[in-house]
mmCIF file with all atom_site columns, C-alpha atoms in Angstrom:
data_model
loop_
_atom_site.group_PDB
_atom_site.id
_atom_site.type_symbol
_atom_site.label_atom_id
_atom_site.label_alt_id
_atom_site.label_comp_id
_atom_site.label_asym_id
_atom_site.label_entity_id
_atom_site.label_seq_id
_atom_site.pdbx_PDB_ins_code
_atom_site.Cartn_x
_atom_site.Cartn_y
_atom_site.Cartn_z
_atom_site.occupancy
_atom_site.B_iso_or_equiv
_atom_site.pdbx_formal_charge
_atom_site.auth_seq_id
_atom_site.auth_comp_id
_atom_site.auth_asym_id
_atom_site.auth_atom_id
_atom_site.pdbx_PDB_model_num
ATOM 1  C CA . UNK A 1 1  ? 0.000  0.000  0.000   1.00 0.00 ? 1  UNK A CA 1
ATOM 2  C CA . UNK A 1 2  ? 0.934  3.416  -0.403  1.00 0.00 ? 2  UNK A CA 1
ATOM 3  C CA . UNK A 1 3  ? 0.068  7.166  -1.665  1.00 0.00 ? 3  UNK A CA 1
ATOM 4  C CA . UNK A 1 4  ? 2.744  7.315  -4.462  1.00 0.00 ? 4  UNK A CA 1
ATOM 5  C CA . UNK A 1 5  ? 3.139  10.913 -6.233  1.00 0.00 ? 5  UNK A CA 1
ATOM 6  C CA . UNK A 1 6  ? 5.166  12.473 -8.830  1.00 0.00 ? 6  UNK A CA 1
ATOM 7  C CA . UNK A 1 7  ? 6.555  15.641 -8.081  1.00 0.00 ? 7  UNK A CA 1
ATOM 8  C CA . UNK A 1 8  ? 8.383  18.042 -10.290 1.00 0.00 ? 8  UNK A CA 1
ATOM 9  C CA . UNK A 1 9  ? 10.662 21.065 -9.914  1.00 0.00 ? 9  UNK A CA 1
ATOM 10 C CA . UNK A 1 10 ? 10.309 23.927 -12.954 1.00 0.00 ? 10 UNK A CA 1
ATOM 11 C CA . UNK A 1 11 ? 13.909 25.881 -13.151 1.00 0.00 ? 11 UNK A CA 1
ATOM 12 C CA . UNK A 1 12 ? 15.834 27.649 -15.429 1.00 0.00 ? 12 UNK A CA 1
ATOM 13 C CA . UNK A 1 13 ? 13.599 25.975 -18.348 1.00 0.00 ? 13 UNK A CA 1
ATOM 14 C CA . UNK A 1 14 ? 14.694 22.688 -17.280 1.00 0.00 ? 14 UNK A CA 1
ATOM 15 C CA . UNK A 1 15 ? 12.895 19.972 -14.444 1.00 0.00 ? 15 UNK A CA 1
ATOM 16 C CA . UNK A 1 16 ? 13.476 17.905 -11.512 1.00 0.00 ? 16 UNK A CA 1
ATOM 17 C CA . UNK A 1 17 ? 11.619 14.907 -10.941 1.00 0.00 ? 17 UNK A CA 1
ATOM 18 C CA . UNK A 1 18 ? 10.825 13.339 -7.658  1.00 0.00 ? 18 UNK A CA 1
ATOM 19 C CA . UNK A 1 19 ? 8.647  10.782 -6.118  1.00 0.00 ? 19 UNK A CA 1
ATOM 20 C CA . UNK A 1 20 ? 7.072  9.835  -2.805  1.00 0.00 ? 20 UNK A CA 1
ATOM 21 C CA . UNK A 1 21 ? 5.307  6.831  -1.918  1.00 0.00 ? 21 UNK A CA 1
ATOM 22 C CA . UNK A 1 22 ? 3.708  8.180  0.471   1.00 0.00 ? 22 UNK A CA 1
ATOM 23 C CA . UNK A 1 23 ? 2.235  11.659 0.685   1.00 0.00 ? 23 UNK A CA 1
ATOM 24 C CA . UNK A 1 24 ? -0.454 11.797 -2.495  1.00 0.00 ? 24 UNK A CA 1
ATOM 25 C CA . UNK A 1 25 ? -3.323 11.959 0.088   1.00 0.00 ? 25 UNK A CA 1
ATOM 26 C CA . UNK A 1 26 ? -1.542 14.951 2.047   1.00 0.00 ? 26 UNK A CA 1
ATOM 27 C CA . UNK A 1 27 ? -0.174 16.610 -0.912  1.00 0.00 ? 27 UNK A CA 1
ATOM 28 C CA . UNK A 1 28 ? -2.668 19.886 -0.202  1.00 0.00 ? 28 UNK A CA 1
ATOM 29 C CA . UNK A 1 29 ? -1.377 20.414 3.184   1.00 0.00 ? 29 UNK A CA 1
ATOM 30 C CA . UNK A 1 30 ? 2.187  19.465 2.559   1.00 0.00 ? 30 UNK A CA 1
ATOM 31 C CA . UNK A 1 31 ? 2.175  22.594 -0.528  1.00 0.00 ? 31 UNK A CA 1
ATOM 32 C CA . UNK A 1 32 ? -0.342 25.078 0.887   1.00 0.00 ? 32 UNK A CA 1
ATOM 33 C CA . UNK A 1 33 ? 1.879  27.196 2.753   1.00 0.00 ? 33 UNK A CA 1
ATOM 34 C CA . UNK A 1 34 ? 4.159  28.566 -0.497  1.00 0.00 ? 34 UNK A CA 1
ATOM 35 C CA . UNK A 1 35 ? 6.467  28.292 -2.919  1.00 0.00 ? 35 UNK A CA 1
ATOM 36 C CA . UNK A 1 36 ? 9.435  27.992 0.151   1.00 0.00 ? 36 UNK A CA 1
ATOM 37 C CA . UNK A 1 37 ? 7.787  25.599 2.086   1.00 0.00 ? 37 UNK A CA 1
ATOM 38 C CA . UNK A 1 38 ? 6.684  23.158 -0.894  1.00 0.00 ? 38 UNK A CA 1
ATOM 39 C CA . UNK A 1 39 ? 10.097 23.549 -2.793  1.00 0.00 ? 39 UNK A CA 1
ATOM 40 C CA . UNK A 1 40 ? 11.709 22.028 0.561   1.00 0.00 ? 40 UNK A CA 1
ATOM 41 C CA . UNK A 1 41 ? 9.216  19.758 0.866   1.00 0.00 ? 41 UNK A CA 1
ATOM 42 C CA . UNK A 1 42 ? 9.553  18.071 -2.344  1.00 0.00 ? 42 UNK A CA 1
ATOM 43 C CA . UNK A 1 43 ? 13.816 18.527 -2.165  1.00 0.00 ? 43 UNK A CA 1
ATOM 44 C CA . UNK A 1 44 ? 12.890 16.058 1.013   1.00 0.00 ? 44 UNK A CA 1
ATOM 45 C CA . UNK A 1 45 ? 11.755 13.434 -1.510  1.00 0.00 ? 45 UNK A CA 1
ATOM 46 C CA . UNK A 1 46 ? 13.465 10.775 -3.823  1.00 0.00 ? 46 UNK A CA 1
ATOM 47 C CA . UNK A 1 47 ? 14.711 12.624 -7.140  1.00 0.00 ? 47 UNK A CA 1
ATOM 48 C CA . UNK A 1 48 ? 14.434 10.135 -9.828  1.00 0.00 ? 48 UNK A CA 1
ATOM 49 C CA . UNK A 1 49 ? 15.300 10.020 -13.551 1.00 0.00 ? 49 UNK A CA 1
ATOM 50 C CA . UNK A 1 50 ? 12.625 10.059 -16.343 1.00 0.00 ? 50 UNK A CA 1
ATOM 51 C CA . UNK A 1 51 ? 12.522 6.235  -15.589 1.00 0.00 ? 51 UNK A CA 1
ATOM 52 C CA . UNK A 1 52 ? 11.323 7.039  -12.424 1.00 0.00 ? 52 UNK A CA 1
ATOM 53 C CA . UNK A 1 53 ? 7.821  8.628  -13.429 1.00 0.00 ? 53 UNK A CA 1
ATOM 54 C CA . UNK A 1 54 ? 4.993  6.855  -12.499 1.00 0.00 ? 54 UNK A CA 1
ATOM 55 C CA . UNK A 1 55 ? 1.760  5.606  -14.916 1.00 0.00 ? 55 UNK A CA 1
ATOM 56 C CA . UNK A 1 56 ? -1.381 6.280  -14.448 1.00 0.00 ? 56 UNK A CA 1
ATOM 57 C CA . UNK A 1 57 ? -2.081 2.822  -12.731 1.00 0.00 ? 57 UNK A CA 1
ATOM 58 C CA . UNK A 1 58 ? 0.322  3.753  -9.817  1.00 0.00 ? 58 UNK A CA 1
ATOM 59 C CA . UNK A 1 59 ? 0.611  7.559  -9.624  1.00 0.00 ? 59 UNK A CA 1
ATOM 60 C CA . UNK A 1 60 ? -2.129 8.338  -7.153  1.00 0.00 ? 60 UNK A CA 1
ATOM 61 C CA . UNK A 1 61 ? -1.205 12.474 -6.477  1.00 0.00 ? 61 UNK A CA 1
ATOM 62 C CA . UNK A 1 62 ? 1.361  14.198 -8.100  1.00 0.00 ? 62 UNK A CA 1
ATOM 63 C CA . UNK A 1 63 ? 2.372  18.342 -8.181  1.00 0.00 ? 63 UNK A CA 1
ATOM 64 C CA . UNK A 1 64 ? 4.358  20.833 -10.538 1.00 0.00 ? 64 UNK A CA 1
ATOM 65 C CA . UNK A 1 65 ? 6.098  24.092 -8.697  1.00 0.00 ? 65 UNK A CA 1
ATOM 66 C CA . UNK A 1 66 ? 7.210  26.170 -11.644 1.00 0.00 ? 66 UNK A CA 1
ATOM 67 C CA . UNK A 1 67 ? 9.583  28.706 -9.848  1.00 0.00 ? 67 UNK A CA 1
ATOM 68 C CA . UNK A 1 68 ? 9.951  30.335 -13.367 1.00 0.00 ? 68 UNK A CA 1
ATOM 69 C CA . UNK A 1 69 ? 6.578  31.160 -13.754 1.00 0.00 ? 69 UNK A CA 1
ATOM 70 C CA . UNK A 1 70 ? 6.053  31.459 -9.970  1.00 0.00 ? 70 UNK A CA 1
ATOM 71 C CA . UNK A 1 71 ? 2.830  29.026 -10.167 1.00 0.00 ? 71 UNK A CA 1
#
């Protein structure tokens, strides 16, 4: 069992990929409090390599922080 997520970095025009098995059902709280917060949050994770996204049979949750854009 698990919660497993994608989670993805924007910078400089370029992406960082990471994934947690655990934290798709808390993924609102663990991002609501800002850009800061959520970029360390997701650092906290396991970066993986395009081999490392997940399908849609496993990804449960996932989130994109584009610090280019700001969104």
């Amino acid at each position: 069992m698990g919660h497993r997520a994608n989670l993805i970095i924007v910078r400089n025009h370029s992406y960082e990929l990471y994934y947690s098995h655990w934290c798709a059902n808390t993924l609102p709280k663990n991002i609501f409090w800002g850009e800061q917060y959520a970029i360390k949050f997701i650092e906290m994770q396991t970066k993986v390599d395009e081999s490392g996204w997940l399908n849609d049979a496993w990804a449960e949750g996932g989130a994109i922080l584009d610090a280019d854009k700001k969104r």
